[in-house]
XYZ file of C-alpha atoms in Angstrom:
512
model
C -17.943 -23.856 25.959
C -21.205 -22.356 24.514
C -20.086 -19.001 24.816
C -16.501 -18.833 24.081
C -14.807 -16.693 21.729
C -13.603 -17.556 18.699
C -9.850 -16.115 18.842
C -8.692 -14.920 22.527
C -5.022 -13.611 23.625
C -4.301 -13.664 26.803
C -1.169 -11.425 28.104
C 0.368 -11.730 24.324
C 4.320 -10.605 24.355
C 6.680 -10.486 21.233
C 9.994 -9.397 21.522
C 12.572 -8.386 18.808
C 15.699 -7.612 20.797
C 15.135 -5.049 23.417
C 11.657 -3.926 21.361
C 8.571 -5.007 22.327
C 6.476 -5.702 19.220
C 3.182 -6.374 21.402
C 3.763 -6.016 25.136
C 0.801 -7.971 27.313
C -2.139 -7.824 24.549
C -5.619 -8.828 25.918
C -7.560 -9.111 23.106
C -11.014 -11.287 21.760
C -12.874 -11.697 18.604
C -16.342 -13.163 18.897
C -18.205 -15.570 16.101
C -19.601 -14.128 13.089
C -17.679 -10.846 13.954
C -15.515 -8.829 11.216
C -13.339 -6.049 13.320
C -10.799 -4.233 11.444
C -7.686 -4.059 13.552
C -5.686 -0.222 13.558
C -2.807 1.261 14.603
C -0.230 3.201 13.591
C 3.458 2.000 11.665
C 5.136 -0.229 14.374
C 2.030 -0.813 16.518
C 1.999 -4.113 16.477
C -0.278 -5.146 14.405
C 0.477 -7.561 11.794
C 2.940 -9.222 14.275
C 0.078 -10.094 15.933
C -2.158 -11.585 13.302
C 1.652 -13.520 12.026
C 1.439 -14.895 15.326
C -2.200 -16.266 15.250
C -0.544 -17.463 11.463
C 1.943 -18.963 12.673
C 4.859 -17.333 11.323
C 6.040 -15.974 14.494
C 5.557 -17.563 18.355
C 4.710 -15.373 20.905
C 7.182 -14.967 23.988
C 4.618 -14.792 26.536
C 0.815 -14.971 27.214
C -1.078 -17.397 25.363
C -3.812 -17.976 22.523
C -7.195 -19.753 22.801
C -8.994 -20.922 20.081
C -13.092 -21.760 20.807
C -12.168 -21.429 24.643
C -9.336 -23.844 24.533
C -5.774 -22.718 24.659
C -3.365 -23.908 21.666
C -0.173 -23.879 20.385
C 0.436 -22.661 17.032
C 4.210 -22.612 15.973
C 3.653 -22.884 12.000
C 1.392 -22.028 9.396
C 0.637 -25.995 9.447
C -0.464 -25.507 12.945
C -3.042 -22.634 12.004
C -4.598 -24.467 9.036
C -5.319 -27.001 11.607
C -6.785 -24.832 14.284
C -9.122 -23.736 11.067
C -6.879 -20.080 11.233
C -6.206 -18.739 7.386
C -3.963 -15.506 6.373
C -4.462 -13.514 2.987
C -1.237 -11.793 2.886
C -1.241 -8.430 1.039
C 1.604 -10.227 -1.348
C -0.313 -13.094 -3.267
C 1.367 -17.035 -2.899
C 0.306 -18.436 -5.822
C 1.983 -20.192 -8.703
C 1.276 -18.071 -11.882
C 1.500 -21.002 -14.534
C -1.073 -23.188 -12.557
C -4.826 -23.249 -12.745
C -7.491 -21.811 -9.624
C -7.896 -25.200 -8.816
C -4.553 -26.602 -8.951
C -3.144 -23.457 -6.641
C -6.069 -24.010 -4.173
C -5.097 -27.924 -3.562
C -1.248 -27.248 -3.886
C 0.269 -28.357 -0.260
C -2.180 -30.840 0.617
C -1.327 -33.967 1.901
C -4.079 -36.789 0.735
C -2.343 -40.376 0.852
C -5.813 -42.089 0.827
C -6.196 -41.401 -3.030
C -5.205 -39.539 -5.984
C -6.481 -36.058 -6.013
C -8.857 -35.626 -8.611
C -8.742 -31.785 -10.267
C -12.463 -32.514 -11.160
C -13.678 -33.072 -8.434
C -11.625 -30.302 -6.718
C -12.818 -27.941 -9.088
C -16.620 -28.495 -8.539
C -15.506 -28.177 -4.776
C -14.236 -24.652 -5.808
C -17.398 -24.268 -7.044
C -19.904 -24.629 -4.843
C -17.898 -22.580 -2.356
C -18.055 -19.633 -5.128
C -21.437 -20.251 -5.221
C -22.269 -20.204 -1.193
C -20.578 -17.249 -0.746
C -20.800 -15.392 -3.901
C -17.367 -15.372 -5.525
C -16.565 -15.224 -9.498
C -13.846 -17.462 -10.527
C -13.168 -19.854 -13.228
C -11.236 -23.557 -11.256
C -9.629 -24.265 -14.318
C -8.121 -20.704 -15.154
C -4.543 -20.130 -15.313
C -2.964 -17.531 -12.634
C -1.493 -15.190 -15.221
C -4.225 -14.979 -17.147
C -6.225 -13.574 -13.921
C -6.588 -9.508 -12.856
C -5.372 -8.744 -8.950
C -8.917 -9.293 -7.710
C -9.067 -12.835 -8.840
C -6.193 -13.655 -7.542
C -7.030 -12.515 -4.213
C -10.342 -14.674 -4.625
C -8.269 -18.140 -5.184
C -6.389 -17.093 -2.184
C -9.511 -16.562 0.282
C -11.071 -19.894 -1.558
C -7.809 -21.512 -1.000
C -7.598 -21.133 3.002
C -11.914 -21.424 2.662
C -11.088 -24.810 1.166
C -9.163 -26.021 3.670
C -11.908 -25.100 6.408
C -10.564 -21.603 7.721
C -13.035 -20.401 9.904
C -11.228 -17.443 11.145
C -9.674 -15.395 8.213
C -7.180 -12.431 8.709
C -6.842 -9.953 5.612
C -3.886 -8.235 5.265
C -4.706 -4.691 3.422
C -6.701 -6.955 1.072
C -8.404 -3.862 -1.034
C -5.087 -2.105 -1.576
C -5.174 -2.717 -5.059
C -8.586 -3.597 -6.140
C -11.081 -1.002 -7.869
C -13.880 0.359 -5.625
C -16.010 -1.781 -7.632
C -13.922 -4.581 -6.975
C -14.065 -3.562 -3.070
C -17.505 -3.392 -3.366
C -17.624 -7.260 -4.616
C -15.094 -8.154 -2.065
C -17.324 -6.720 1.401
C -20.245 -8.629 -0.025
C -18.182 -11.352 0.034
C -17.378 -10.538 3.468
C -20.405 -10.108 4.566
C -21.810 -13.555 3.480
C -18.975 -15.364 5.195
C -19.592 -13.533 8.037
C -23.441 -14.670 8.250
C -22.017 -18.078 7.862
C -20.056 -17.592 11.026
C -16.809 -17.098 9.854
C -14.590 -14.294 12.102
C -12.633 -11.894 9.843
C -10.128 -9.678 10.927
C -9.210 -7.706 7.937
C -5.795 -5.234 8.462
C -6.420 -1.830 6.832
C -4.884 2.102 7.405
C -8.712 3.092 5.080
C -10.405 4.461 7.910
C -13.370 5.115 5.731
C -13.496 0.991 4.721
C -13.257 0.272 8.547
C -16.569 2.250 8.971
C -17.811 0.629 6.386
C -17.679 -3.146 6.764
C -16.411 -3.901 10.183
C -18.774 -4.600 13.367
C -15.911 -3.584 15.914
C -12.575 -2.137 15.818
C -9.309 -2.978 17.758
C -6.678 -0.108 17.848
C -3.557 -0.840 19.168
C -0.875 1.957 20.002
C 3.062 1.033 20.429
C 2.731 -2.768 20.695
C -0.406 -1.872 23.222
C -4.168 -2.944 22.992
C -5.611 0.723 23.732
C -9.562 -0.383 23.153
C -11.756 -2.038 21.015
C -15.066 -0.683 20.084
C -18.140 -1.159 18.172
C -17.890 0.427 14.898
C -21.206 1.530 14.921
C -20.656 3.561 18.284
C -17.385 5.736 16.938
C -16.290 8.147 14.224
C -12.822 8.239 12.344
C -11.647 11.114 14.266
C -12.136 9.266 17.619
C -10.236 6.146 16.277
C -7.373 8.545 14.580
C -7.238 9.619 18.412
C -6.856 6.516 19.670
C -4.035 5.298 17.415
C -1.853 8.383 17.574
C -2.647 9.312 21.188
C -3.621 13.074 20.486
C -5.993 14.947 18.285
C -4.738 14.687 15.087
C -6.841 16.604 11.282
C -7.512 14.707 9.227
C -7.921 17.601 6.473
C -6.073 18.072 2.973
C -5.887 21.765 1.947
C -6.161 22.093 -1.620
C -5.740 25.224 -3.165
C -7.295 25.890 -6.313
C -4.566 26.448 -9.000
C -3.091 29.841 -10.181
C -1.049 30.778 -13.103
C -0.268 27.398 -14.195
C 2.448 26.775 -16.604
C 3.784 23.610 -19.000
C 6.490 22.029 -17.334
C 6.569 18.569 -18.280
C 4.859 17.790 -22.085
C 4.680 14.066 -22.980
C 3.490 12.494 -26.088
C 3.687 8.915 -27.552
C 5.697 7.568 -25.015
C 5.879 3.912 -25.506
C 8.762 1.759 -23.279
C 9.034 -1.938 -24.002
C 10.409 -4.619 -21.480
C 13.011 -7.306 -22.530
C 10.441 -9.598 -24.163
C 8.903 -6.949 -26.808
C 6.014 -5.820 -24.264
C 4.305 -2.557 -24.185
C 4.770 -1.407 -20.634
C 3.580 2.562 -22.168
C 1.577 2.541 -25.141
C 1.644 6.009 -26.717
C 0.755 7.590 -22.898
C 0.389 11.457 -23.629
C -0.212 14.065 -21.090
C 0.731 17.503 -19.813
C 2.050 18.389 -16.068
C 1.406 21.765 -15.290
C 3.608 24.116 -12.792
C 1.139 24.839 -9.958
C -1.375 21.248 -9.687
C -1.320 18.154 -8.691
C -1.580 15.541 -11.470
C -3.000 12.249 -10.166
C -2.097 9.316 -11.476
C -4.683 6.102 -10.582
C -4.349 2.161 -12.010
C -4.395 -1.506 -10.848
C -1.071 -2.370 -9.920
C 1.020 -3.054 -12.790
C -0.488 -0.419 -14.893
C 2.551 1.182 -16.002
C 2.717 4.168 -13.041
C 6.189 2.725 -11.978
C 7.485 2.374 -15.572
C 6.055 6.157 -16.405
C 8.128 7.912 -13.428
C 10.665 5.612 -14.419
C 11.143 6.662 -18.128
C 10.564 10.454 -17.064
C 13.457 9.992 -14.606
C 16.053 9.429 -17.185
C 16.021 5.294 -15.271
C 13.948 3.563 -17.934
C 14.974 2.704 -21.909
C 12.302 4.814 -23.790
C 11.280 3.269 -27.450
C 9.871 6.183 -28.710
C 8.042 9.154 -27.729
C 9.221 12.643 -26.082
C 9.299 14.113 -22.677
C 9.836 17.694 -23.628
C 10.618 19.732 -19.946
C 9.511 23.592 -19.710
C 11.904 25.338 -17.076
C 10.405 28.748 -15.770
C 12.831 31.442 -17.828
C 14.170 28.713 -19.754
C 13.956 27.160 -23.428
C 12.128 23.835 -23.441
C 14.676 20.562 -23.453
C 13.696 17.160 -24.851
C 14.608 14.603 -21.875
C 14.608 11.562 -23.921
C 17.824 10.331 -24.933
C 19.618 11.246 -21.383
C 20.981 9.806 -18.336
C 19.741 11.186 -14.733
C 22.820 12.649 -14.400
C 22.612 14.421 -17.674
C 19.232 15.629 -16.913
C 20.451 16.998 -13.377
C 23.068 18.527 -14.878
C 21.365 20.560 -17.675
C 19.525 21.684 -14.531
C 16.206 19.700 -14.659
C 15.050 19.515 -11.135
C 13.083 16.252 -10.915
C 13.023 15.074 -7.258
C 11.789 11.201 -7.783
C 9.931 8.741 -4.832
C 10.450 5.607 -6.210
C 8.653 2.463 -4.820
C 11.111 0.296 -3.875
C 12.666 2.541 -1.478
C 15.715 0.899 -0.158
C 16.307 -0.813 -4.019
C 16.403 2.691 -5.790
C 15.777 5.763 -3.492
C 18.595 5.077 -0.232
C 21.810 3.356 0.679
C 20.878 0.996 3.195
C 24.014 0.965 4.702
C 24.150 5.145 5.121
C 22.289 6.913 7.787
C 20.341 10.351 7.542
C 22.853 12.584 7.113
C 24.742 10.443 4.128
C 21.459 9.907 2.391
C 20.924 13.365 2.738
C 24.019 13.970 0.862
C 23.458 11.545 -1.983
C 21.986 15.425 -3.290
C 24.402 17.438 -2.947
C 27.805 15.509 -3.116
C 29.097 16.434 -6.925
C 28.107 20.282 -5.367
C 31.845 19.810 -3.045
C 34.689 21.428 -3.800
C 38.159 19.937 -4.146
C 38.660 16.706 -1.999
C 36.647 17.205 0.590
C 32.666 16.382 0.639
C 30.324 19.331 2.649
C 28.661 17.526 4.865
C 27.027 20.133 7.474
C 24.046 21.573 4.856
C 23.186 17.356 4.592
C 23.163 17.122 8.448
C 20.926 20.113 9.066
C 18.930 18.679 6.277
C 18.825 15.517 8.057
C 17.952 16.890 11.779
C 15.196 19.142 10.175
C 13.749 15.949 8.234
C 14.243 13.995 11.341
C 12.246 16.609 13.539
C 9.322 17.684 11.411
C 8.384 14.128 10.082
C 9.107 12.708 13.992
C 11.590 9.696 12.400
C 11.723 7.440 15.088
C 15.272 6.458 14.760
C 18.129 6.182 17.534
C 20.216 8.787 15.455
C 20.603 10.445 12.335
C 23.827 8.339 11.673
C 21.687 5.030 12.537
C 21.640 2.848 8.790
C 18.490 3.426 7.205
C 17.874 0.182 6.510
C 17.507 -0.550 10.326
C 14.470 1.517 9.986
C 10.795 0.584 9.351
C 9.327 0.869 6.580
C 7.633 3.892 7.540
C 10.530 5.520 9.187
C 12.354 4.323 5.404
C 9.772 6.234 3.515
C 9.645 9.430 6.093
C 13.337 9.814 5.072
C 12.896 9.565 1.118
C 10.193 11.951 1.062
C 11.434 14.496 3.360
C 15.191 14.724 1.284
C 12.987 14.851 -1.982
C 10.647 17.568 -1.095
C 13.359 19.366 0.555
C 15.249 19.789 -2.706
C 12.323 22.391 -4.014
C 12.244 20.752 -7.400
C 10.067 22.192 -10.160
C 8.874 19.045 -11.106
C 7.904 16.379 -8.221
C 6.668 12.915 -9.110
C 6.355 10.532 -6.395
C 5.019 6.784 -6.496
C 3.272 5.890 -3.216
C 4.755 8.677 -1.006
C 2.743 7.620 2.201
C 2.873 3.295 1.483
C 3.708 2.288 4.955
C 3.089 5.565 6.775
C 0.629 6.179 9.794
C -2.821 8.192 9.043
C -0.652 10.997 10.731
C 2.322 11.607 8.302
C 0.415 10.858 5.795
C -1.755 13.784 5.934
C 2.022 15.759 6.919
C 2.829 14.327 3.603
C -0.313 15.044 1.572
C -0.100 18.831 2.513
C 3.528 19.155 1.874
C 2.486 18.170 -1.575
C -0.070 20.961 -1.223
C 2.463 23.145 -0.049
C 4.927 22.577 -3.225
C 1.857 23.068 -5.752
C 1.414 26.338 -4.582
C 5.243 26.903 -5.121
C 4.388 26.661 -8.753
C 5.934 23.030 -8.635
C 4.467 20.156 -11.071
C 3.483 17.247 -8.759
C 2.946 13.982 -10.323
C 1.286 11.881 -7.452
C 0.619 8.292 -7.874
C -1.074 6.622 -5.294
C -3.452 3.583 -4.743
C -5.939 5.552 -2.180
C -8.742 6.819 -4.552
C -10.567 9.232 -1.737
C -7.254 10.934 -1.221
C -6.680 11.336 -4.760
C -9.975 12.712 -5.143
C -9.122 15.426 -1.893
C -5.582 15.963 -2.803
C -5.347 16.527 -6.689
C -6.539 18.663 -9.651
C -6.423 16.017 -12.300
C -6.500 12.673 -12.090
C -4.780 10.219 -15.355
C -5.799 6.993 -15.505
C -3.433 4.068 -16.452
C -4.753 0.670 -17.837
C -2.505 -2.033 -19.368
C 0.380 1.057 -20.034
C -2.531 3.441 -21.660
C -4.321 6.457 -20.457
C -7.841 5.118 -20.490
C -8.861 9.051 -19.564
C -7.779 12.184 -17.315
C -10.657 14.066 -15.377
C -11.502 16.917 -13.102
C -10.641 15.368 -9.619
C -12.600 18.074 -7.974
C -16.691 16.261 -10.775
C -15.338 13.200 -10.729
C -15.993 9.848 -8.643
C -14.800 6.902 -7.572
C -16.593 4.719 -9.217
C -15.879 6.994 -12.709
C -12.148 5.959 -11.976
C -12.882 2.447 -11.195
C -14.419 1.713 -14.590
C -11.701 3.751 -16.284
C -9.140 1.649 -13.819
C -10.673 -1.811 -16.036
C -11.471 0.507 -19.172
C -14.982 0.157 -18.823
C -17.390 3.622 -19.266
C -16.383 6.642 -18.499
C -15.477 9.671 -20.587
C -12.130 10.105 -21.872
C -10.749 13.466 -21.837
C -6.795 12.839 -23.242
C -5.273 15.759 -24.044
C-alpha cells in the first residue's frame, strides 16, 4: 500500500482493573512525520507508545504497521516490526563500551561478532545523521547526552524506523537540545517517524510537524503544529481555558536566612558530591538551582535537611527575631526542634517524603504528630489539612484515607507539595516540585511558590525546566560536578548562559 501510514491504531483499549488507560484510540502517524504526543498525568499516553513497544498488549482494537495489521506482544516483536523506544531511564551497561552496549542482545549464530566492524557500523550511522560519539568509549565515562545518543544509535542499529522518545531532553542542556532536534530533523528527512513524549510545550512548537493530545485515556485531536498555539493545545489537554502565566513579584526587604559556605559532602568511596558550594538564600526570592542530573542538587537539599553526612563546611540559619544557629552537626529532628522551619520536597517521593501505606490524612500528620498531647494523636487539623490539599490541587484519589502509594505519580507529588507548603516554613527548598504533574498544577504549583516568596519565605527551587526557571526565580545557582560554576540575575540572563555554565563552559561567574 503506497499510501499507508506508518503506525495506525485502530479502536486501541487498555484496561488496568476497572480504569481505562486508553479507551477506543484512533490514531495515525504518517512517514517522515515527528508529532509530539500531549496530555495531561494519566492520559494515556505512554501506555500507548509501551504498547506500540511492546511492554504492554492492548485489550482491544488493533495496530497496523505500513498498512498491515500486527501483533506485537514483546519488545522482541517491535524490534522486528522496525518499532524502537528511548525510555526517559537509560538501559545501558555502564562498564561496557558504545559499541559493545549497541550490539548487546543480538542474536548472530552465522559468525562471531566482530566489535570492529560494529564500531565502524556505529560510525557511519553518526555520520549520516549527525551524531558525536566515540564506539569504543566506556558508558561511565560518558555525560547524559551521550548516553542518550548510544541509545537512539542502538535501536537505529537495529533498523528502527519508527522511534518513540520518552521526555528525551529532560536532562540535556539547551545546547544539547539543540544538537539533539538536528538530529531529529535529519532522521526525519530520511523517513524515519518520531514520536517524541514531552509536557515542554515550547519544544513541541518547536520541532514537531503535528501534535496528538489525548485527554483521560481519549484521542481528543491531532493537529498540525504549524496551525496552533500553546494555549489552544493547553485547552485541549485540560478541557478548559487554563494561564499559563507565573507572577513574579519583584523582591522586597529581603533578609539572610540560610548562609552556606564550603560545604563539601563525600559519598562512601571518598567522592566529592559538594565541593566547597557557597551561597546565600534570602527571605523574600526564589533561589534557582539548575545542573545536569547528578550535579549535586539532591545531595545539597539533602545536607541542608539535616539527611546527608556533611564533611565540612557550615549552614548557618537566620530566623526572623532570632540569633543565627549553625545547622551542621544536627539531626532533622534536632533542627525541627530548635525551631528551624525547613519544609523539604525530596525527589524520590514515596522513598523519603510519604508512607506509602498511609493515606492523606496520616501523611498529613507525619507534621504534626510529636505536637499531641498525652496518648492520644490529634488527628482533625491533619484531615482538614488533607481535604483542603485534596480540593485546591484537584487530587484525583477515591478518598483521603486511600494509600498514597495507590496514587500516580502526579497525584503522589500533588500530596507532598501541598503538606509542605502548607506548613508556612521560612525556608522552602524543593527538588522537582512539578516532575510528573500536568501543565495545569504545575503553574498552581509555580505560583504557590510565588505566593510563599512574598511571605518573606526563602525558596530554594530546583528544577530541570530552564524557561520556568528563568519566569519563576530571582537567582539562578548553577551546579556542575558538586560546584557552583556561577549564580546570575534570572530576570539578564539566558538559556544558553546557563547551558554553558550547566558543562562549565563561558559564562560569567558571579559566586558570592
Amino acid at each position: 500500500m503506497e499510501n499507508s501510514h506508518a503506525v495506525e491504531f485502530r479502536g486501541i483499549s487498555k484496561y488496568f482493573g476497572d480504569v481505562a488507560a486508553n479507551d477506543n484510540v484512533d490514531l495515525y502517524l504518517d512517514k517522515g512525520v515527528i508529532m509530539s504526543l500531549l496530555g495531561e498525568n494519566g492520559s494515556g499516553k505512554t501506555t500507548l507508545m509501551n504498547m506500540l513497544a511492546g511492554i504492554y498488549f492492548p485489550d482491544k482494537g488493533e495496530i497496523l504497521i505500513n498498512g498491515k495489521p500486527v501483533t506485537i506482544r514483546s519488545p522482541k516483536d517491535a524490534f522486528e516490526n522496525r518499532i524502537g523506544m528511548i525510555h526517559q531511564h537509560f538501559m545501558l551497561v555502564d562498564v561496557f563500551t558504545a559499541a559493545e552496549n549497541i550490539i548487546l542482545g543480538i542474536d548472530d549464530d552465522k559468525k562471531k561478532l566482530d566489535i570492529k566492524d560494529i564500531a565502524d557500523k556505529v560510525r557511519a550511522i553518526s555520520e549520516k545523521y549527525g551524531f558525536e560519539i566515540d564506539p569504543n568509549k566506556k558508558i561511565y565515562d560518558m555525560s547524559v547526552s551521550e548516553k542518550q545518543t548510544v541509545e537512539i544509535i542502538k535501536v537505529l542499529y537495529r533498523g528502527a524506523d519508527i522511534l518513540i522518545l520518552d521526555e528525551p531532553t529532560a536532562v540535556l542542556t539547551p545546547q544539547e537540545t539543540e544538537k539533539l532536534f538536528n538530529v531529529m530533523r535529519a532522521m526525519r528527512e530520511d523517513g524515519k517517524s518520531i514520536i517524541i513524549i514531552t509536557h515542554k510545550l515550547n519544544e513541541v512548537m518547536e520541532i514537531s510537524d503535528v501534535v496528538a493530545v489525548l485527554r483521560k485515556g481519549q484521542h481528543i485531536a491531532t493537529v498540525r503544529t504549524s496551525e496552533t498555539n500553546e494555549s489552544e493545545l493547553t485547552e485541549m489537554m485540560v478541557g478548559k481555558k487554563v494561564e499559563l502565566d507565573i507572577y513574579r513579584s519583584e523582591p522586597e526587604n529581603i533578609k539572610p536566612r540560610l548562609t552556606v559556605a564550603g560545604l563539601t559532602c563525600k559519598d562512601g568511596n571518598g567522592v566529592a558530591r559538594l565541593d566547597d558550594v557557597g551561597f546565600i538564600a534570602y527571605g523574600g526570592e526564589i533561589l534557582g538551582i539548575a545542573g545536569i542530573a547528578g550535579s549535586g542538587q539532591k545531595e545539597l537539599l539533602e545536607a541542608i535537611a539535616g539527611l546527608r553526612k556533611i564533611d565540612s563546611g557550615s549552614i548557618i540559619y537566620s530566623p526572623e527575631g532570632k540569633h543565627p544557629e549553625e545547622l551542621v552537626g544536627k539531626t532533622p529532628m534536632e533542627i525541627k526542634d530548635a525551631g528551624v522551619a525547613l519544609a523539604f520536597v525530596p525527589e524520590d517521593r514515596l522513598g523519603m517524603g510519604l508512607v506509602g501505606g498511609m493515606g492523606m490524612t496520616g501523611n498529613m500528620m507525619l507534621r504534626s504528630w510529636n505536637k499531641s498531647k498525652g496518648f492520644f494523636i490529634d488527628k482533625k487539623a491533619p484531615r482538614e489539612l488533607a481535604e483542603q490539599v485534596y480540593d485546591f490541587l484537584e487530587v484525583a484519589t477515591p478518598d483521603i484515607e486511600y494509600p498514597v502509594r495507590k496514587l500516580s505519580g502526579g497525584n503522589v507529588q500533588k500530596v507532598l507539595v501541598g503538606r509542605e507548603i502548607a506548613t508556612s516554613p521560612s525556608v522552602l527548598m524543593s527538588a522537582y516540585a512539578v516532575r510528573g504533574l500536568d501543565i495545569n498544577t504545575s503553574y498552581v504549583i509555580y505560583n504557590l511558590m510565588a505566593d510563599q516568596k512574598k511571605k518573606g519565605t526563602a525558596v530554594v527551587f530546583v528544577g530541570e525546566d530552564l524557561d520556568v526557571l528563568i519566569d519563576l526565580c530571582d537567582r539562578i545557582m548553577v551546579l556542575c560536578g558538586g560546584k557552583v560554576s556561577g549564580i546570575v540575575d534570572a530576570r539578564k540572563t539566558s538559556k544558553e548562559e546557563i547551558g554553558l555554565l550547566m558543562t562549565s563552559v563561558g559564562g560569567k561567574e558571579n559566586k558570592e
